[in-house]
One Martini backbone bead per residue (centre of mass of N, CA, C, O) as a GRO file, in nm:
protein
  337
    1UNK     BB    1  -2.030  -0.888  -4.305
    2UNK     BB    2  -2.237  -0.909  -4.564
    3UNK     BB    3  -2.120  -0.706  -4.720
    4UNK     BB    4  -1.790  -0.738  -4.680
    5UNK     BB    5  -1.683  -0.558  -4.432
    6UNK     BB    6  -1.466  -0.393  -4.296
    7UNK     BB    7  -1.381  -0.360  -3.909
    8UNK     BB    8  -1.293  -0.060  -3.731
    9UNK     BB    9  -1.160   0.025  -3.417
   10UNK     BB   10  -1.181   0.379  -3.275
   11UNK     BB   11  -1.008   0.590  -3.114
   12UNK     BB   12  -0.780   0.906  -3.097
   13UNK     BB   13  -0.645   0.902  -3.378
   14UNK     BB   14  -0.343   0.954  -3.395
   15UNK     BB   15  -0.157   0.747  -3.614
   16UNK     BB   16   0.082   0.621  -3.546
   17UNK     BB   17   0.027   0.300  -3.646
   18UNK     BB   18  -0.204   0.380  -3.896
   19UNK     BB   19  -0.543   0.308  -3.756
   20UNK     BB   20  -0.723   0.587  -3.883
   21UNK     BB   21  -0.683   0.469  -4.162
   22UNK     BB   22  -0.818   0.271  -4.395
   23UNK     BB   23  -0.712   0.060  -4.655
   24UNK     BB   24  -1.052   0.029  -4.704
   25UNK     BB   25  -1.347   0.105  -4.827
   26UNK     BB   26  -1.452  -0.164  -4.720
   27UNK     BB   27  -1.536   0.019  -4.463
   28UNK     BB   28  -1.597   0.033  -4.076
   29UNK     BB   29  -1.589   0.266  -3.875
   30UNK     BB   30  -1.573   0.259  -3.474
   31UNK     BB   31  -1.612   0.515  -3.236
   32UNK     BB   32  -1.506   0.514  -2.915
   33UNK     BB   33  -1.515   0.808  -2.762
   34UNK     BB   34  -1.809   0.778  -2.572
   35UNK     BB   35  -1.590   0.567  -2.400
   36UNK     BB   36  -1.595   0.786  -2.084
   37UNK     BB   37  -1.607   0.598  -1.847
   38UNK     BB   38  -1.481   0.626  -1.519
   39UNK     BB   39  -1.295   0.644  -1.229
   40UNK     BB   40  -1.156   0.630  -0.945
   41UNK     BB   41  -0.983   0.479  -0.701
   42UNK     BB   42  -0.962   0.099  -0.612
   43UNK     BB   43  -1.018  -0.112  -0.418
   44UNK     BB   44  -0.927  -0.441  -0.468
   45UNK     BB   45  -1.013  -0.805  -0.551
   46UNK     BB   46  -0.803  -0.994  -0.674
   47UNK     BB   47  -0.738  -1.302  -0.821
   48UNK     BB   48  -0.508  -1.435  -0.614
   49UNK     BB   49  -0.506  -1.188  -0.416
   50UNK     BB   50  -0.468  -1.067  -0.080
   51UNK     BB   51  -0.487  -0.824  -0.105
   52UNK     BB   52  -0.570  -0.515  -0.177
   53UNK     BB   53  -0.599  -0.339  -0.510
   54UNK     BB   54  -0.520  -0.068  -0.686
   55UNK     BB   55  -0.766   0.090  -0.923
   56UNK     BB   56  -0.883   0.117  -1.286
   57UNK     BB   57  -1.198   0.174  -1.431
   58UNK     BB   58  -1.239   0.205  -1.807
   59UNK     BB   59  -1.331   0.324  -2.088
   60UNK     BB   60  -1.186   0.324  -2.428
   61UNK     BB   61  -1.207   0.640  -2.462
   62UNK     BB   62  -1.038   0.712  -2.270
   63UNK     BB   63  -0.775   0.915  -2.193
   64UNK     BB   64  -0.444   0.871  -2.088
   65UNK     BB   65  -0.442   1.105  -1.875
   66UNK     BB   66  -0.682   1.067  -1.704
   67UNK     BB   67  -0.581   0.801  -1.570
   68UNK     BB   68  -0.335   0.969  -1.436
   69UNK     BB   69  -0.463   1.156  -1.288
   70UNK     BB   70  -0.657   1.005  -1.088
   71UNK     BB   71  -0.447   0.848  -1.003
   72UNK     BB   72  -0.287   1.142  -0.863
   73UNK     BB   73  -0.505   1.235  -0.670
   74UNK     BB   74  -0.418   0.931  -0.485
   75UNK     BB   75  -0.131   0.871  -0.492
   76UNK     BB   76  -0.063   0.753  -0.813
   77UNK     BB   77   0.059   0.520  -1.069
   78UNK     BB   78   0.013   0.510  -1.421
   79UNK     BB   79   0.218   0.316  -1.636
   80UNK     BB   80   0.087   0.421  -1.872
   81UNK     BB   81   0.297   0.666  -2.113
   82UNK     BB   82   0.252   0.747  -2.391
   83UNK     BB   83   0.342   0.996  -2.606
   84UNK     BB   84   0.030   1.003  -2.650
   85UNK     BB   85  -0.155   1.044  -2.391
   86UNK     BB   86  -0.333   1.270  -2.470
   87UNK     BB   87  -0.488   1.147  -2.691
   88UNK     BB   88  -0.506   0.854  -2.643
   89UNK     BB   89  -0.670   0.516  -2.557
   90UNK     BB   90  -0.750   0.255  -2.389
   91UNK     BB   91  -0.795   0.094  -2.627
   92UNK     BB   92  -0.502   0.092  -2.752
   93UNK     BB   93  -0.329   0.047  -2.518
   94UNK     BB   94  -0.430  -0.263  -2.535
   95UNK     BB   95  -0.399  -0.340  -2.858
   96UNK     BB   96  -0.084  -0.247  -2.842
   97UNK     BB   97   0.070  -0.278  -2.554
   98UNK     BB   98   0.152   0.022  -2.398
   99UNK     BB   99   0.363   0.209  -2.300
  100UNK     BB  100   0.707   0.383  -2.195
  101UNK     BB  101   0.874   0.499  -1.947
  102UNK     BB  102   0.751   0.303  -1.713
  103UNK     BB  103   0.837   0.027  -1.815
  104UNK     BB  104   1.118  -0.019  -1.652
  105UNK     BB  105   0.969  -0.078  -1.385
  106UNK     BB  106   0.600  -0.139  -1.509
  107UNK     BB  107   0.537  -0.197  -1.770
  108UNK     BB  108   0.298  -0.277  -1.978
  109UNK     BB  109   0.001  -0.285  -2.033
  110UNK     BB  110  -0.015  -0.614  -1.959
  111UNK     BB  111   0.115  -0.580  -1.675
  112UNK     BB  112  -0.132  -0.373  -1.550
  113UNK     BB  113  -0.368  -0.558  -1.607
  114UNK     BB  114  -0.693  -0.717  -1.437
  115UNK     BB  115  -0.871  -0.649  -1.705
  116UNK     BB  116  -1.115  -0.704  -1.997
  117UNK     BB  117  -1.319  -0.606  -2.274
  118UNK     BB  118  -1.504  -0.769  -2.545
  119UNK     BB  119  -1.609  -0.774  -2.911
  120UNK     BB  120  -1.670  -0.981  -3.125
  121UNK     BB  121  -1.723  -1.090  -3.413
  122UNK     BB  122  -2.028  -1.259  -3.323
  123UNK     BB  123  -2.122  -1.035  -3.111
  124UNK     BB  124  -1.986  -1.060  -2.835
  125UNK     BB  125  -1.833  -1.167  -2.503
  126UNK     BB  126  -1.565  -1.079  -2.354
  127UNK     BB  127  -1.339  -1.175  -2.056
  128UNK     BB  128  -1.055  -1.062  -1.925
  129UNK     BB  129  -0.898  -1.249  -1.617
  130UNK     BB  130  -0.645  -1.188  -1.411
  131UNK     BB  131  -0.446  -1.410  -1.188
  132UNK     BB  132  -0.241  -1.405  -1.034
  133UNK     BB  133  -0.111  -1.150  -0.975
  134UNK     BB  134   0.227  -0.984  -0.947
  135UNK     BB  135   0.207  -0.640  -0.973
  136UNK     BB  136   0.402  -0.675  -1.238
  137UNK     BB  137   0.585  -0.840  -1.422
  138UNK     BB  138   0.516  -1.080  -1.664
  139UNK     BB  139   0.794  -1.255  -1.674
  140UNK     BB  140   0.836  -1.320  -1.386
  141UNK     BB  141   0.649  -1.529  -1.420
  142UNK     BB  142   0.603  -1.874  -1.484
  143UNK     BB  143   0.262  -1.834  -1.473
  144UNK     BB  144   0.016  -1.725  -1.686
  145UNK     BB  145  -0.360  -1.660  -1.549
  146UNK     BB  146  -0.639  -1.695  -1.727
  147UNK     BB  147  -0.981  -1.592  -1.791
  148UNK     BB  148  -1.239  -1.687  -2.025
  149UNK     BB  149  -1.536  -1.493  -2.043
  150UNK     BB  150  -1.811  -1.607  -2.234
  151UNK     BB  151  -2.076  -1.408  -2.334
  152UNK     BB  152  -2.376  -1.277  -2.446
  153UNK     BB  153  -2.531  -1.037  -2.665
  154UNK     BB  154  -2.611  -0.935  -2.314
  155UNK     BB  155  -2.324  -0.915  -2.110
  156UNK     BB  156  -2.451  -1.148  -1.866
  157UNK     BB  157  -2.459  -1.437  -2.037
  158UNK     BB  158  -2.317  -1.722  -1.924
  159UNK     BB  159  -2.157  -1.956  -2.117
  160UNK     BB  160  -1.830  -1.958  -2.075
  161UNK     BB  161  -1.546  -2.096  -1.966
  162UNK     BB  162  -1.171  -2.063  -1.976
  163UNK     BB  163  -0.830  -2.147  -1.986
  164UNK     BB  164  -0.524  -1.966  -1.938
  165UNK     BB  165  -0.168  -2.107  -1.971
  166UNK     BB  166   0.172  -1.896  -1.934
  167UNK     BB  167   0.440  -1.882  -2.027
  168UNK     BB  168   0.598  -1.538  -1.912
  169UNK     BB  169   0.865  -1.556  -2.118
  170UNK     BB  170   0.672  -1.531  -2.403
  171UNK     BB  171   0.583  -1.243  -2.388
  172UNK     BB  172   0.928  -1.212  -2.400
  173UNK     BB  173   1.202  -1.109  -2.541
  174UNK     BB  174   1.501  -1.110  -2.525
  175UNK     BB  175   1.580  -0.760  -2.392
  176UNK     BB  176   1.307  -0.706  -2.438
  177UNK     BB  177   0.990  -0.528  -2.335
  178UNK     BB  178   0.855  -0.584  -2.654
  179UNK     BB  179   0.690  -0.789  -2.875
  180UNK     BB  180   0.587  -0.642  -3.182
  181UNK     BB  181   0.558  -0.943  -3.377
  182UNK     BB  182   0.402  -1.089  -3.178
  183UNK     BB  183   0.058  -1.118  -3.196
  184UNK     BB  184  -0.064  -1.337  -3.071
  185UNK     BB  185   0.025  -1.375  -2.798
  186UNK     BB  186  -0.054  -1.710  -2.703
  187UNK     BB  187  -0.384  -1.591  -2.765
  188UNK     BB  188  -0.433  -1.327  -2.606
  189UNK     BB  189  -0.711  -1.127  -2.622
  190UNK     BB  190  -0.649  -0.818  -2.761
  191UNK     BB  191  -0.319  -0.807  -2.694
  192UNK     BB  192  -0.142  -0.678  -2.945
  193UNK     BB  193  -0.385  -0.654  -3.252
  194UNK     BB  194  -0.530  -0.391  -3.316
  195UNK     BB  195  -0.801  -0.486  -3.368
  196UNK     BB  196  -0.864  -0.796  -3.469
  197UNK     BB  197  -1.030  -0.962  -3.244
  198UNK     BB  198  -1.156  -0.682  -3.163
  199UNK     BB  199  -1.339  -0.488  -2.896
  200UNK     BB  200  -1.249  -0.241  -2.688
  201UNK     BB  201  -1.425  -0.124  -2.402
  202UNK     BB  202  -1.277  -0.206  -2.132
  203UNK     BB  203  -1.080  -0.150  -1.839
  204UNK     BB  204  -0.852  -0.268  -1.518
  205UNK     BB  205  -0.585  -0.098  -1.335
  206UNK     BB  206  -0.293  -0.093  -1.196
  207UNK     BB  207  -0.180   0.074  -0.938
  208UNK     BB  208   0.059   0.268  -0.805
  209UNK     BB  209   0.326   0.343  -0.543
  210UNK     BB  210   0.515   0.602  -0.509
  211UNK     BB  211   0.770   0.709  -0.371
  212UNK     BB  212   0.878   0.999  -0.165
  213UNK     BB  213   1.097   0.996  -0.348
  214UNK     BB  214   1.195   1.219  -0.616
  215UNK     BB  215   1.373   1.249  -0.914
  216UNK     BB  216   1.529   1.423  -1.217
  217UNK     BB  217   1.722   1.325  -1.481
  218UNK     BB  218   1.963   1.532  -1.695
  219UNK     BB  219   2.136   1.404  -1.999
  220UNK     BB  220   2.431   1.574  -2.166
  221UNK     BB  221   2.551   1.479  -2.466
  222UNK     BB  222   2.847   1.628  -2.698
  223UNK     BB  223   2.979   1.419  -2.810
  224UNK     BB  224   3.010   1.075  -2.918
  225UNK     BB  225   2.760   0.859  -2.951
  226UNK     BB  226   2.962   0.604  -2.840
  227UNK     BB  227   3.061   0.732  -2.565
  228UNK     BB  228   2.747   0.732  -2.462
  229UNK     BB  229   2.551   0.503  -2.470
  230UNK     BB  230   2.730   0.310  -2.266
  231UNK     BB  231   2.540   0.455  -2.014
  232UNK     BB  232   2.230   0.301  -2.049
  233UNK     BB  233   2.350   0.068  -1.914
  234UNK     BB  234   2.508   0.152  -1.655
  235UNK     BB  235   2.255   0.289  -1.536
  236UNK     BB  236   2.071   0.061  -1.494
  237UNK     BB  237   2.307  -0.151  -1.348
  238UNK     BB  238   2.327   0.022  -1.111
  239UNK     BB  239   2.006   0.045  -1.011
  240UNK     BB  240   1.944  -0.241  -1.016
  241UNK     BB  241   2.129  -0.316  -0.837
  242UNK     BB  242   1.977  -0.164  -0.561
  243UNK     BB  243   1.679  -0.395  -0.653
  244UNK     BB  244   1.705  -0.609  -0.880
  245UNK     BB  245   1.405  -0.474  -1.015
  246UNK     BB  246   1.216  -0.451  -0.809
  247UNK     BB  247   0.901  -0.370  -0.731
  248UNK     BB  248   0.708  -0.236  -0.569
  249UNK     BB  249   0.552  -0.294  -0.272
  250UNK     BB  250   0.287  -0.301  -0.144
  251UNK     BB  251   0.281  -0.115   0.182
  252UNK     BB  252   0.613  -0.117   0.120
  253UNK     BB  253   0.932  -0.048   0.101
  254UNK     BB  254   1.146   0.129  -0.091
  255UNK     BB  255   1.372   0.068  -0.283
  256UNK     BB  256   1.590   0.174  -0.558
  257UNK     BB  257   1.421   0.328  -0.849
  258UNK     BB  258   1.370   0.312  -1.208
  259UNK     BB  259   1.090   0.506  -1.298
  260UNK     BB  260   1.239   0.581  -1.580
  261UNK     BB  261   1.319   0.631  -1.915
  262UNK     BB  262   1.516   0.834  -2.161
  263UNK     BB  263   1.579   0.865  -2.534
  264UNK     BB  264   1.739   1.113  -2.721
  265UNK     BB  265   1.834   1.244  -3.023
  266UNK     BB  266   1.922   1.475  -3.234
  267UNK     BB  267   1.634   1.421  -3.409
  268UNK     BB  268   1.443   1.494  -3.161
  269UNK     BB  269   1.572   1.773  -3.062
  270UNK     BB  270   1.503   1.929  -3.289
  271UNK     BB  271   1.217   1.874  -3.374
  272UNK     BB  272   1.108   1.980  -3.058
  273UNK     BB  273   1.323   2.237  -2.950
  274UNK     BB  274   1.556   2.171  -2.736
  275UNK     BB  275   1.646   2.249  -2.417
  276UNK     BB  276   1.936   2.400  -2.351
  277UNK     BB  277   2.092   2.350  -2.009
  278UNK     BB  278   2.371   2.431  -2.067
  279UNK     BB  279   2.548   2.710  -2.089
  280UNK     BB  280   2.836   2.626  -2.261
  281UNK     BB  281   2.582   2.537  -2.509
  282UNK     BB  282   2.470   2.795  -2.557
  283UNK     BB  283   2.438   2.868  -2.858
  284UNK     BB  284   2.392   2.804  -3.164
  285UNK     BB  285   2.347   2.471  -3.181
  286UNK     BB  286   2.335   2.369  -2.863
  287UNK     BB  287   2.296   2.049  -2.928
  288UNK     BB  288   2.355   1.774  -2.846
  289UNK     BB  289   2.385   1.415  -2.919
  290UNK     BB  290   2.236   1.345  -2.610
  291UNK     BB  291   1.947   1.234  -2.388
  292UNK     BB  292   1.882   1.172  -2.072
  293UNK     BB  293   1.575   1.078  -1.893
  294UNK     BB  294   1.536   1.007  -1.522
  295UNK     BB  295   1.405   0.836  -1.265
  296UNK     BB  296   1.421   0.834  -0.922
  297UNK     BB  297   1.322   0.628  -0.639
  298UNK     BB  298   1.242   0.686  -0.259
  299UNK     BB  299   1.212   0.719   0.051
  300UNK     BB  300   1.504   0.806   0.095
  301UNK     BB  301   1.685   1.068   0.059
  302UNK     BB  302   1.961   1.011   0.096
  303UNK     BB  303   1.952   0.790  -0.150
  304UNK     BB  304   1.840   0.948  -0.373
  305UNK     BB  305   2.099   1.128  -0.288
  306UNK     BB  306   2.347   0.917  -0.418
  307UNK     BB  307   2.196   0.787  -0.691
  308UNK     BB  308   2.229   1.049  -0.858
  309UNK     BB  309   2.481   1.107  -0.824
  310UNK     BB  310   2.623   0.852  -0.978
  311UNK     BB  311   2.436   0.904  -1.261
  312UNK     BB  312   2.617   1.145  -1.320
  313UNK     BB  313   2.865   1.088  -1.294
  314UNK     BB  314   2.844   0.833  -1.534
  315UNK     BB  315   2.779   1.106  -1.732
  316UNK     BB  316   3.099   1.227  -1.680
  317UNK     BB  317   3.269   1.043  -1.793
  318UNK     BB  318   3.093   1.035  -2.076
  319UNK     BB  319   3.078   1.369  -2.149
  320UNK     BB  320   2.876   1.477  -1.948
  321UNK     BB  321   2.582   1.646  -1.817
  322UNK     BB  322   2.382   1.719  -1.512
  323UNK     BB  323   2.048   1.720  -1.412
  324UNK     BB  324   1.826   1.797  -1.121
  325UNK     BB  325   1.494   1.745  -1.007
  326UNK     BB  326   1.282   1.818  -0.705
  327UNK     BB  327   1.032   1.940  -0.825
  328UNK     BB  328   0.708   1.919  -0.998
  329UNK     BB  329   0.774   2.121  -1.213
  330UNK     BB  330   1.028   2.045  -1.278
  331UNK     BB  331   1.028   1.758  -1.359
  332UNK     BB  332   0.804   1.786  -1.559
  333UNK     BB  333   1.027   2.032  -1.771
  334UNK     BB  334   1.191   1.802  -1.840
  335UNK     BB  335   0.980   1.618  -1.986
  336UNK     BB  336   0.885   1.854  -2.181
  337UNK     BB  337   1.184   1.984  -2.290
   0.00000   0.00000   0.00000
């Protein structure tokens, strides 16, 4: 600061909203990739909740497909899974508060976070840490509250704590997932700022318990795309309809859940090489005009095999074709392919 310098903290350098390379050269970045400790999954006592609740604890270097994989070898999910998975860094999802296709059932970084640390400008520590979490959407509750432990340049001399206590709805827009031009979100320190007002360092999660039916739907449409479009309210409103949009509840039975979304358009079909699955339409140019992508999920198979036909019917209205995928090698080939 003495110097002049802006700093900039880089985690997987992935570029995606272009913060891996400094807009002056009057700058130090600080590479944290080196900060690659984590756990793996741990019940712990978060404030305010009365059961014990499935985290992972990880400094921002980690990869976050590392933390999917952790989640996933004690059989939970980590719900967040941007795009950028193997690249990107636990500290910019973070900065981001990176979503992905299970934000529509368990929400953003900051829906999904039990706590975080970070480095202020100041040189010292702050301790961001969610109180009654409600284990879902955060704009699901009336009033969002955290403690923010202030700490001495040696991370452990606790100099002062105070309340942030925020109405829940201020924190999404209606209708969106998230709003990404409020960078403020209410003061709360670190999230969505870019490593605007500090540095982050480590963060624990809370994940989630997959139910044991999972279905993986692939619907290819080859029509109008204003015909199909109106397909991604219908599915969602069907199966919302199903569960109320309610979150799994930590040790107890699952509604039929919608646990990802994916829309694909014909320009990222094209960009990515997509392997087209109807038979009737491979050769030529053979991709479709639009493609969705989604989890089904539940504990019963009957119940999933029942929202699966359905919309799959609803993807045959608009002139879709259907495809279904029930072991996790194909579930997993449709999210590659």
């Amino acid at each position: 600061i003495a110097l002049g310098l802006t700093i900039i903290p880089r985690g997987g350098g992935t570029g995606y909203t272009g913060g891996a390379v400094p807009l002056d050269w009057r700058s130090a970045v600080i590479n944290t990739e080196k900060l690659e400790a984590m756990t793996e999954v741990e019940l712990r006592r978060l404030p305010g909740v009365e059961a014990e609740v499935a985290t992972i604890w990880s400094e921002a270097g980690v990869v976050t497909q590392r933390v999917a994989d952790a989640a996933e070898r004690a059989g939970y999910v980590f719900a967040v899974d941007p795009t950028s998975a193997e690249a990107s860094c636990v500290g910019g999802n973070v900065a981001m508060n990176a979503g992905g296709k299970k934000a529509v059932l368990w929400g953003t970084a900051l829906d999904n976070l039990a706590s975080w640390r970070m480095v202020t400008p100041e040189a010292k520590w702050l301790e961001v840490v969610r109180l009654d979490h409600n284990l879902g959407k955060i704009h699901d509750v009336e009033v969002a509250r955290f403690e923010l432990r202030h700490y001495a340049a040696d991370g452990r001399t606790l100099e002062r704590t105070e309340r942030l206590d925020v109405p829940g709805r201020t924190f999404r827009r209606e209708g969106l997932g998230k709003d990404v031009t409020d960078k403020f979100l209410a003061g709360l320190p670190g999230i969505q700022k870019e490593g605007c007002d500090g540095l982050i360092t480590s963060a624990r999660w809370v994940v989630h318990r997959m139910p044991a039916q999972v279905r993986t739907v692939c619907l290819e449409f080859f029509g109008n795309p204003q015909d199909a479009v109106p397909s991604i309210v219908e599915i969602k409103d069907y199966l919302f309809s199903l569960s109320a949009g309610r979150p799994v509840a930590p040790g107890g039975p699952a509604p039929v859940l919608l646990a990802g979304l994916e829309h694909l358009d014909d320009r990222y079909l094209k960009a990515v090489g997509y392997a087209t699955k109807a038979k009737r339409h491979v050769g030529g140019n053979g991709l479709p005009k639009m493609v969705l992508i989604g989890d089904i999920v539940v504990d019963d198979a009957a119940a999933v095999a029942r929202a699966t036909s359905e919309v799959v019917r609803i993807a045959n209205s608009r002139g879709g074709e259907g495809f279904v995928a029930v072991s996790p090698d194909a579930r997993k080939k449709f999210w590659l392919d």
